[in-house]
Amino acid sequence: MEGGGVGEVDHLAGERATAQFDVEQMKVAWAGSRHAVDVSDRMARLVASDPVFRKDNRTMLPRKELFKDTLRKAAHAWKRIVELRLTEEEANLLRLFVDQPGYVDLHWGMFVPAIKGQGTEEQQKKWLPLAYKFQIIGCYAQTELGHGSNVQGLETTATFDPNTDEFVIHSPTLTSSKWWPGGLGKASTHAVVYARLITEGKDYGIHGFIVQLRSLEDHSPLPGVTLGDIGGKFGSGAYNSMDNGVLRFDHVRIPRDQMLMRLSQVTKEGKYVHSDVPKQLLYGTMVYVRQTIVADASKALSRATCIAVRYSAIRKQFGPQTGGPETQVLNYKTQQSRLFPLLASAYAFRFVGEWLKWLYTDVTHKLEAKDFSTLQEAHACTAGLKAVTTSVTADGIEECRKLCGGHGYLNSSGLPELFATYVPACTYEGDNVVLLLQVARFLMKTVSQLASGKQPVGTTAYMGNIQYLMQCKCGVNTAEDWLNPAAIREVFEARALRMAVNCAQNINKAPSQEEGFYELSPDLLEVAVAHIQLIIVTKFIEKLEQDIPGEGVKEQLRVLCNVYALYLVHKHLGDFLATGCMTPRQGALANEQLGKLYAQVRPNAVALVDAFNYTDHYLGSVLGRYDGNVYPALYEEAWKDPLNDSVVPDGYHEHIRPLLKQELKLSRL
Amino acid sequence: MEGGGVGEVDHLAGERATAQFDVEQMKVAWAGSRHAVDVSDRMARLVASDPVFRKDNRTMLPRKELFKDTLRKAAHAWKRIVELRLTEEEANLLRLFVDQPGYVDLHWGMFVPAIKGQGTEEQQKKWLPLAYKFQIIGCYAQTELGHGSNVQGLETTATFDPNTDEFVIHSPTLTSSKWWPGGLGKASTHAVVYARLITEGKDYGIHGFIVQLRSLEDHSPLPGVTLGDIGGKFGSGAYNSMDNGVLRFDHVRIPRDQMLMRLSQVTKEGKYVHSDVPKQLLYGTMVYVRQTIVADASKALSRATCIAVRYSAIRKQFGPQTGGPETQVLNYKTQQSRLFPLLASAYAFRFVGEWLKWLYTDVTHKLEAKDFSTLQEAHACTAGLKAVTTSVTADGIEECRKLCGGHGYLNSSGLPELFATYVPACTYEGDNVVLLLQVARFLMKTVSQLASGKQPVGTTAYMGNIQYLMQCKCGVNTAEDWLNPAAIREVFEARALRMAVNCAQNINKAPSQEEGFYELSPDLLEVAVAHIQLIIVTKFIEKLEQDIPGEGVKEQLRVLCNVYALYLVHKHLGDFLATGCMTPRQGALANEQLGKLYAQVRPNAVALVDAFNYTDHYLGSVLGRYDGNVYPALYEEAWKDPLNDSVVPDGYHEHIRPLLKQELKLSRL
Ligand SMILES: Cc1cc2nc3c(=O)[nH]c(=O)nc-3n(C[C@H](O)[C@H](O)[C@H](O)COP(=O)(O)OP(=O)(O)OC[C@H]3O[C@@H](n4cnc5c(N)ncnc54)[C@H](O)[C@@H]3O)c2cc1C
Ligand SMILES: Cc1cc2nc3c(=O)[nH]c(=O)nc-3n(C[C@H](O)[C@H](O)[C@H](O)COP(=O)(O)OP(=O)(O)OC[C@H]3O[C@@H](n4cnc5c(N)ncnc54)[C@H](O)[C@@H]3O)c2cc1C
């Protein structure tokens, strides 16, 4: 999908001609449906063609202008959504393609879901319409200066005062300052604030409260409320468009009914009572939010690989020793071995994300039926997938940048900003290490229950096959044998289970389970990763068992699935060998097969990234241009830098000329 | 070494009290000598106490101001160097601590060495004094828009015109534009320009020329010279202080004697003649420059680990399940397993860098004596060490940032800028992958020559022990056995050699060596890495065989050496197992021992980073403050953001109020 530019020639036409599959149908496979392709296409073009949404100058804007630009875009996007009566699906896509972090993300992504998940029906009736119409702007204020991961350690207090039927929200210490919430610093009028509920002298732990922060008349902070932005963040442009904020309360009073009371309430008299709604419901929201983060991972990684693949097809460096034209760097096996596994991962994450969406609806239905049997498993699986996909994506974007050589370091490549905007996904919504430890804890519990005959469910079902998996031998004899999905699945299952059982046994040797878990936690991270990788591989394989229309589409996806799996085998060979899941020779065969698969990806590489269907506007990269006309674009971009306003730079007369003329005024010492 | 701040209390005093070694003596071990500590200390304080060198606002400066700030600092630094009659050693340290990329880096680091290395004595006599006194500012203009790694592909031409005794420098294509040279865009008056030498109608390939670019009177570009900055780069602040430039020549004439003629000359008549100086001399310069990059790697990684270790000792998150005070995150084994190997790597890189410095003088002496026997080996070793240390450091800085949780994402943590400034080290002075392939090529040659009885030298000497290393068995029986340096060295040697031999055999199976090398290049990267890791481990072990004064100093370094080696064993377990260098059980014992080593590092961690002796100014991180008084500092920093100039943000009236008031002007559609 092109988007205007320097030339008319398609420098990548040759690459597109070698594709062995139907690209239009691959777009459908990637997006999920023909409908999804069409809507996404329409919204992407709508954004790309609207001058308000231009973002090519973003990394050059000073912070205040950048923030103002975010406000402008948010208002304009809303205007377009209303004017065009866009559906929710369309509106979400429009916001996606605007591609600039801002308060709306938290408003829709955290504030609204928190009220939906934790508010009573009455509260929802009152607050949601206000939020839906943007009569209020809301954010999600949980993290404090002193506590993020450990939510139970939050220090903000909400003390009930029965005399006035109010809660008094207060920040008793410096470290209790709310710190990080997006949209809080400048834009939000309201927040869901998490605080320790204290009533009748007793601390009932962390609860959510809807708190108005700013006047709806003039936007000034309400009495007792101190608000500000927490300062510059990683990169230029990037997440600096967001007003992550600091918030302090000095005995701010809110009506009792602004406590989110779906799960528990405080009565007029100050009694703390639980409702009959099971608290497991809260997990539903977490599964939902993390599911969207997995979907975002595939988007970010696919953008990065799209840029790196296209540029690697244009970039030529060195010729064959025999002379002749220079080699496209995409032809180098090292370039392929770094890039194609990331391309395969983008597809793998896309499909596991699609499945997670299904899982979320499944969990929701079960919750409604008060069936909590798969909740823990679903929660662990989502947490783990969030951790693994975001970590791989963050590293992968930077690898794609390096794959572009020097030019990847320029802002005009789009990769520095993509990276800087993306990396906090490894930290927010649960630090990845903390999440993986949760997964590991769940796996250890599952293993320990195997003995008592409890059947593991969902993504842990394979563990029920313990007798077989603990002793099975990989049957691979030739490199081609590695193309058998059953063989792949089995080694991944055996590896994950054996690592888990190993760890469980070592924990049992420790003086206490807790101590054992603590001492072995680095190994437990690896156990969790092995389990999650198995899930991703399995979901990719299962996807291929479905009907996928389009000439050559399924074949290409099968190649990518094999690349993904065998790349992991090679990368984690130590795991597979140490647990006796395969022999060194079988490992070498996997690696040999991997090399062959890269050769199969090569002629399809550009078409495989075209299938993401990204506009040049959304990609925001001169290196990733659809038409491959990279060099004139790089050259033109350069001259836009403010430093090029004058040939002789500002500062020459003060700081260069005196130096050259040996006329620096020296102090006499 | 503190540097002023919010409070007087040392929040890390408790950590410092648990150190089991003499920190002052560790500073000596780190810096190389008592003298080195003292000079460095003096220069660091000089910079930290000078308001011109403040850098805490750097990430907030718009590009033009940032660049002007660089010019100011460069001139001021020079003024101080002259005023105080600083020695070269002192001046280098002063520039290091100013810590802002700028034209001076290229002037001293590339322009001057190029003239020294490639200029005749006469040329040196003419140009070096000008450069030494800053009567000219020089840069190093090699890379072009179209070619970086492949220097032989450069397109700029230098055509000799015997009629005028001049070279005509010309940029025949867009892609021949010089692109990237630091200091070129705005500051430099001169450049060493690399161009294809053409005389008598024949192309003699790439040669260096001294070209004046700007008037020494008013700094305007000379006729035929187009100059500009190539635009914004990764991060805010960071490398944007540098004017990486673009340069085009339109038939620019320079006198014949501005060709760098040490190795070859063009006569008045236009004859191309070689001098009797061997061209191997050029390698000397490369060894020199890359050696400094390895030294820089240890500096950057030590800064990052210093910040992460100190903050991890302050940051508390979660308590023991039994209640009681919260746990310092540095106590979590996962935190240790991510952080301590990086700390150990910083020390390992420091010592291998020290050794490289020795290697450089050794090579220089041998070159002077026309002894080229170790040159290739030294060159491969330096290239490989550059690649491995910069890659690990780049990833390591980002890992340190993640280890700081959310707060690491703030510019005030110092880590985003450190990362953004550092990462291009993986690309400049040789793309790391390209360099590792060179190393691999050398190793394949060395292996193939073993059969013919040629004795490998220097860091490849171990390969001569092939009979033994191909069949030796690791004798480790207990976790403690892994503390034996001989055992460690042997498995690293066996692994590196077996991987190399394996690859060599596979290459031999290919239709041609070239094809084999191409197909196996991803594996060859791993061969090169294994060899380089062996070198780093070996040099650390050899360091410990020397006398190292100070109570407990050597013991601590031994712990770090073991952490470094066993961490690599764990990380690359697949290599060691696949090559039969150890058994899975021995791998598990290594991992067990690693856990014990982390426990030994823990009480010494803060003292080990104190030994780097960095000022708060140089660290530039509120999280890494010497006194650990993190929270008030974070809080104070936040308010300095320009976005906090007003409580109600710029843009409220245009873009927020109309939204909230439902007064967006909708277009009628
Ligand atoms: C860009 C961005 C946007 C954000 N937006 C919001 C928002 O809108 N609303 C909001 O409320 N918050 C927000 N946050 C805060 C975010 O949720 C927290 O930063 C996150 O939860 C991590 O917590 P932390 O910063 O306290 O990290 P810490 O927990 O302090 O992590 C520091 C280190 O300690 C380790 N660690 C911590 N606990 C353990 C443990 N038990 N075992 C082992 N290791 C451990 C971690 O792995 C990490 O290495 C945002 C953060 C960022 C960066
Ligand atoms: C901050 C910065 C400062 C710089 N300063 C200077 C300076 O002062 N003066 C100057 O002259 N230059 C400078 N450079 C340029 C720098 O030297 C080049 O960027 C570098 O040599 C890499 O070359 P490239 O950009 O052409 O990368 P490319 O070679 O185009 O790399 C693109 C990809 O191709 C791969 N590749 C290339 N060749 C092969 C091969 N044979 N086999 C396998 N893979 C291959 C690479 O691994 C990489 O993944 C600077 C660059 C940066 C980023």
Coordinates of C-alpha atoms in Angstrom, one line a residue, chain A residues 59 62-64 67-68 71-76 78-80 82-84 103 130 133-137 143-151 153 174-175 177 179-180 185-187 189 214-221 226-236 238-240 242-244 246 248 311 315-319 321 326 331-338 391 394-395 398 401-402 405-412 415-417 419-424 426-427 431 433-434 437 441 514 518-523 525-526 570-575 577-579 584 591 595 598 631-639 641-652 654-657 659-662 664-669, chain B residues 59 62-64 67-68 71-76 78-80 82-84 103 130 133-137 143-151 153 174-175 177 179-180 185-187 189 214-221 226-236 238-240 242-244 246 248 311 315-319 321 326 331-338 391 394-395 398 401-402 405-412 415-417 419-424 426-427 431 433-434 437 441 514 518-523 525-526 570-575 577-579 584 591 595 598 631-639 641-652 654-657 659-662 664-669:
Chain A
T59 CA 10.9 13.7 16.5
P62 CA 10.0 20.3 21.5
R63 CA 8.1 18.6 24.3
K64 CA 5.4 21.3 24.7
F67 CA 2.1 17.4 23.6
K68 CA 0.0 20.1 22.0
L71 CA -4.1 17.1 22.0
R72 CA -4.8 18.3 18.5
K73 CA -4.7 14.9 17.0
A74 CA -6.9 13.4 19.8
A75 CA -9.5 16.1 19.3
H76 CA -9.4 15.8 15.5
W78 CA -12.7 12.3 17.9
K79 CA -14.2 14.8 15.5
R80 CA -13.7 12.5 12.6
V82 CA -18.2 11.5 15.4
E83 CA -18.6 13.1 12.0
L84 CA -18.2 9.8 10.1
Y103 CA -4.5 10.2 27.0
L130 CA -19.9 10.6 30.5
K133 CA -19.0 11.1 25.1
F134 CA -15.7 12.5 26.4
Q135 CA -17.5 14.7 28.9
I136 CA -14.9 13.6 31.2
I137 CA -11.4 12.3 30.5
T143 CA 1.5 3.0 40.4
E144 CA 3.2 5.3 42.9
L145 CA 6.7 6.6 43.1
G146 CA 7.6 3.9 45.6
H147 CA 5.5 0.9 44.3
G148 CA 4.7 -0.5 40.9
S149 CA 4.9 -4.2 40.8
N150 CA 3.8 -4.7 44.4
V151 CA 0.3 -3.2 44.3
G153 CA 2.4 -2.0 48.9
L174 CA 6.5 11.3 49.1
T175 CA 6.7 7.8 47.8
S177 CA 2.7 10.1 45.1
W179 CA 3.6 8.4 39.4
W180 CA 3.4 7.2 35.8
G185 CA -0.2 14.9 34.1
K186 CA -2.2 17.4 31.9
A187 CA -5.2 16.0 30.2
T189 CA -10.2 15.3 34.5
R214 CA -9.6 18.9 37.6
S215 CA -12.4 21.5 37.3
L216 CA -14.6 20.8 34.3
E217 CA -14.8 24.6 33.8
D218 CA -11.2 25.7 33.6
H219 CA -9.2 22.5 33.9
S220 CA -7.4 23.7 37.0
P221 CA -6.6 21.1 39.7
T226 CA -1.2 18.5 43.0
L227 CA -0.7 17.5 39.4
G228 CA 2.2 17.5 37.0
D229 CA 4.1 15.7 34.3
I230 CA 6.9 13.4 35.4
G231 CA 9.3 14.6 32.7
G232 CA 11.0 13.4 29.6
K233 CA 11.2 9.8 28.6
F234 CA 13.2 7.5 26.3
G235 CA 13.7 8.8 22.8
S236 CA 12.7 11.8 20.8
A238 CA 8.0 8.5 21.0
Y239 CA 6.2 8.3 24.3
N240 CA 6.9 11.9 25.1
M242 CA 2.0 11.2 26.6
D243 CA 1.6 13.2 29.8
N244 CA 2.6 10.5 32.3
V246 CA 2.5 12.8 39.2
R248 CA -0.5 14.1 45.3
Y311 CA 15.5 -2.0 3.1
R315 CA 20.6 -2.1 0.2
K316 CA 23.6 -3.6 -1.6
Q317 CA 27.0 -4.1 -0.1
F318 CA 29.9 -6.1 -1.6
G319 CA 29.9 -8.1 -4.7
Q321 CA 34.4 -12.3 -5.4
E326 CA 26.7 -6.0 -5.7
N331 CA 20.9 -12.4 0.3
Y332 CA 23.4 -12.8 3.1
K333 CA 22.7 -15.8 5.2
T334 CA 23.6 -13.9 8.4
Q335 CA 21.1 -11.2 7.5
Q336 CA 18.5 -13.9 6.9
S337 CA 19.3 -15.7 10.1
R338 CA 18.8 -12.6 12.1
S391 CA 10.4 -9.0 25.3
A394 CA 11.5 -5.0 22.0
D395 CA 14.7 -6.8 21.3
E398 CA 16.4 -3.0 17.9
R401 CA 17.4 -1.3 13.4
K402 CA 20.9 -2.8 13.5
G405 CA 23.3 -0.6 9.4
G406 CA 24.2 3.1 10.0
H407 CA 21.0 4.4 8.4
G408 CA 18.8 2.6 10.9
Y409 CA 20.2 5.0 13.5
L410 CA 18.6 8.0 11.8
N411 CA 15.2 9.1 13.1
S412 CA 14.0 9.1 9.5
L415 CA 13.1 2.5 14.0
P416 CA 14.5 4.6 16.9
E417 CA 11.1 6.0 17.7
F419 CA 11.8 1.1 19.7
A420 CA 11.6 3.9 22.2
T421 CA 7.8 3.9 22.1
Y422 CA 7.6 0.1 22.4
V423 CA 10.0 -0.9 25.1
P424 CA 7.9 0.1 28.1
C426 CA 8.1 -4.9 28.9
T427 CA 7.4 -3.0 32.1
D431 CA 7.1 -6.3 34.7
V433 CA 10.1 -11.0 35.0
V434 CA 7.4 -10.6 37.7
L437 CA 7.6 -15.8 38.0
R441 CA 4.5 -20.6 40.2
E514 CA 9.4 -20.7 49.4
Y518 CA 13.5 -18.1 45.6
E519 CA 16.8 -19.9 45.1
L520 CA 15.7 -21.4 41.8
S521 CA 13.9 -18.4 40.4
P522 CA 16.4 -17.8 37.5
D523 CA 15.8 -21.4 36.4
L525 CA 12.1 -18.0 34.4
E526 CA 13.4 -20.4 31.8
H570 CA 18.6 -23.8 17.8
K571 CA 18.6 -20.9 20.2
H572 CA 17.7 -23.0 23.2
L573 CA 19.6 -26.1 22.1
G574 CA 21.1 -26.3 25.6
D575 CA 17.6 -26.9 27.1
L577 CA 20.0 -31.4 24.9
A578 CA 20.3 -31.1 28.7
T579 CA 16.8 -32.6 29.1
P584 CA 23.3 -33.2 19.2
N591 CA 19.9 -26.2 12.1
G595 CA 19.1 -22.9 6.6
Y598 CA 15.6 -19.4 5.0
Y631 CA 18.2 7.2 -1.2
P632 CA 16.5 10.3 -2.5
A633 CA 14.1 10.1 0.4
L634 CA 16.9 9.9 3.0
Y635 CA 18.7 12.8 1.3
E636 CA 15.6 14.9 1.3
E637 CA 14.7 14.2 4.9
A638 CA 18.2 15.3 6.1
W639 CA 17.7 18.9 4.9
D641 CA 16.6 19.3 10.3
P642 CA 16.6 22.7 12.0
L643 CA 20.3 22.5 12.2
N644 CA 20.3 23.0 8.4
D645 CA 18.5 26.3 8.7
S646 CA 21.9 28.0 8.2
V647 CA 25.1 26.7 6.6
V648 CA 27.2 28.4 9.2
P649 CA 25.9 27.2 12.5
D650 CA 24.7 29.2 15.3
G651 CA 27.6 29.4 17.8
Y652 CA 30.2 29.7 15.1
E654 CA 31.3 32.5 19.9
H655 CA 32.8 29.0 19.9
I656 CA 34.4 28.0 16.6
R657 CA 36.0 31.1 15.2
L659 CA 39.2 28.5 18.6
L660 CA 40.5 28.5 15.1
K661 CA 41.9 32.0 15.4
Q662 CA 43.6 31.1 18.7
L664 CA 39.9 32.0 23.2
K665 CA 40.1 34.3 26.1
L666 CA 42.2 32.5 28.6
S667 CA 41.9 33.2 32.3
R668 CA 45.2 34.0 33.9
L669 CA 45.8 31.4 36.5
Chain B
T59 CA 17.6 15.8 26.8
P62 CA 16.1 21.5 20.9
R63 CA 18.6 20.3 18.3
K64 CA 20.1 23.7 17.5
F67 CA 24.5 21.6 19.0
K68 CA 25.5 25.1 20.2
L71 CA 30.3 23.9 20.5
R72 CA 30.4 25.8 23.8
K73 CA 31.7 22.8 25.7
A74 CA 34.3 21.9 23.1
A75 CA 35.7 25.4 23.1
H76 CA 35.6 25.7 26.9
W78 CA 40.0 23.4 25.0
K79 CA 40.4 26.6 26.9
R80 CA 40.8 24.7 30.2
V82 CA 45.4 25.2 27.4
E83 CA 45.0 27.2 30.6
L84 CA 45.9 24.4 32.9
Y103 CA 33.5 17.1 16.5
L130 CA 47.7 22.8 12.6
K133 CA 46.5 23.7 17.8
F134 CA 43.0 23.6 16.4
Q135 CA 43.9 26.0 13.6
I136 CA 41.9 23.5 11.5
I137 CA 39.1 21.2 12.6
T143 CA 31.1 6.4 4.4
E144 CA 28.8 7.4 1.7
L145 CA 25.0 7.2 1.3
G146 CA 25.3 4.0 -0.7
H147 CA 28.3 2.3 0.9
G148 CA 29.6 1.9 4.4
S149 CA 30.8 -1.6 5.1
N150 CA 32.1 -2.1 1.6
V151 CA 34.8 0.5 1.4
G153 CA 32.5 0.2 -3.3
L174 CA 23.5 10.8 -5.3
T175 CA 24.7 7.6 -3.5
S177 CA 27.4 11.7 -1.2
W179 CA 27.1 10.6 4.7
W180 CA 27.6 10.0 8.4
G185 CA 28.0 18.7 9.0
K186 CA 28.7 22.0 10.7
A187 CA 32.1 22.1 12.5
T189 CA 37.1 22.9 8.2
R214 CA 35.2 25.5 4.6
S215 CA 36.8 29.0 4.5
L216 CA 39.0 29.6 7.5
E217 CA 37.8 33.2 7.4
D218 CA 34.0 32.9 7.6
H219 CA 33.4 29.1 7.8
S220 CA 31.3 29.2 4.6
P221 CA 31.7 26.1 2.4
T226 CA 27.8 21.2 -0.4
L227 CA 27.5 20.5 3.3
G228 CA 24.8 19.7 5.7
D229 CA 23.7 17.8 8.7
I230 CA 22.0 14.4 8.1
G231 CA 19.3 14.9 10.6
G232 CA 18.0 13.7 14.0
K233 CA 19.3 10.4 15.4
F234 CA 18.2 7.9 18.1
G235 CA 17.1 9.4 21.4
S236 CA 16.9 12.8 22.9
A238 CA 22.5 11.6 23.0
Y239 CA 24.3 11.6 19.7
N240 CA 22.3 14.5 18.4
M242 CA 27.1 15.6 16.9
D243 CA 26.8 17.0 13.4
N244 CA 27.1 13.9 11.4
V246 CA 26.5 15.0 4.3
R248 CA 28.9 16.6 -2.0
Y311 CA 19.0 1.6 42.5
R315 CA 14.3 -0.1 45.4
K316 CA 12.1 -2.3 47.6
Q317 CA 9.2 -4.3 46.2
F318 CA 7.2 -7.0 48.0
G319 CA 7.9 -8.4 51.4
Q321 CA 5.4 -13.9 52.8
E326 CA 10.0 -5.1 52.0
N331 CA 18.0 -9.6 46.7
Y332 CA 15.9 -11.3 44.1
K333 CA 17.8 -14.1 42.5
T334 CA 16.4 -13.1 39.1
Q335 CA 17.6 -9.6 39.5
Q336 CA 21.0 -10.9 40.4
S337 CA 21.1 -13.4 37.5
R338 CA 20.4 -10.5 35.1
S391 CA 27.1 -5.9 21.3
A394 CA 24.5 -2.3 24.0
D395 CA 22.1 -5.0 25.1
E398 CA 19.0 -1.8 27.9
R401 CA 17.3 0.0 32.2
K402 CA 14.7 -2.7 32.4
G405 CA 11.5 -1.0 36.3
G406 CA 9.4 2.0 35.2
H407 CA 11.7 4.6 36.5
G408 CA 14.5 3.4 34.1
Y409 CA 12.3 4.7 31.2
L410 CA 12.7 8.3 32.5
N411 CA 15.4 10.4 31.0
S412 CA 16.4 11.4 34.5
L415 CA 19.9 5.1 30.9
P416 CA 17.9 6.1 27.8
E417 CA 20.5 8.5 26.8
F419 CA 21.8 3.6 25.4
A420 CA 21.0 5.9 22.5
T421 CA 24.5 7.3 22.5
Y422 CA 26.1 3.9 22.8
V423 CA 24.3 1.6 20.3
P424 CA 26.0 2.9 17.1
C426 CA 27.8 -1.8 17.1
T427 CA 27.7 -0.3 13.6
D431 CA 29.4 -3.5 11.5
V433 CA 28.4 -9.0 11.9
V434 CA 30.8 -8.0 9.1
L437 CA 32.7 -12.9 9.6
R441 CA 37.4 -16.3 8.0
E514 CA 33.3 -19.6 -1.0
Y518 CA 28.4 -18.3 2.5
E519 CA 26.0 -21.1 3.4
L520 CA 27.5 -21.6 6.9
S521 CA 27.9 -18.0 7.8
P522 CA 25.3 -18.0 10.6
D523 CA 27.2 -20.8 12.2
L525 CA 29.3 -16.1 13.6
E526 CA 28.9 -18.4 16.5
H570 CA 25.0 -21.5 31.0
K571 CA 24.0 -19.2 28.3
H572 CA 25.7 -21.2 25.6
L573 CA 25.1 -24.6 27.1
G574 CA 24.0 -25.9 23.7
D575 CA 27.5 -25.3 22.2
L577 CA 26.9 -30.0 25.1
A578 CA 26.6 -30.4 21.3
T579 CA 30.4 -30.5 21.0
P584 CA 24.3 -32.2 31.1
N591 CA 24.6 -23.4 37.0
G595 CA 23.9 -19.3 42.0
Y598 CA 25.8 -14.5 43.0
Y631 CA 13.0 9.5 45.5
P632 CA 13.3 13.2 46.3
A633 CA 15.6 13.6 43.3
L634 CA 13.2 11.9 40.9
Y635 CA 10.5 14.1 42.2
E636 CA 12.5 17.3 41.8
E637 CA 13.6 16.4 38.3
A638 CA 10.1 15.9 37.1
W639 CA 9.1 19.5 37.7
D641 CA 10.1 19.6 32.4
P642 CA 8.9 22.5 30.2
L643 CA 5.4 20.8 30.1
N644 CA 5.2 21.8 33.8
D645 CA 5.6 25.5 33.0
S646 CA 1.8 25.8 33.4
V647 CA -0.7 23.7 35.2
V648 CA -3.2 24.0 32.5
P649 CA -1.4 22.9 29.3
D650 CA -1.0 24.9 26.2
G651 CA -3.7 23.5 23.9
Y652 CA -6.4 23.2 26.5
E654 CA -8.3 24.7 21.4
H655 CA -8.3 20.9 21.9
I656 CA -9.5 19.8 25.4
R657 CA -12.3 22.2 26.4
L659 CA -14.1 18.2 23.4
L660 CA -15.3 18.1 27.0
K661 CA -18.0 20.7 26.3
Q662 CA -19.1 18.8 23.2
L664 CA -15.9 20.4 18.5
K665 CA -16.8 22.1 15.3
L666 CA -18.1 19.2 13.1
S667 CA -17.9 19.5 9.4
R668 CA -21.3 18.9 7.8
L669 CA -20.8 15.9 5.6

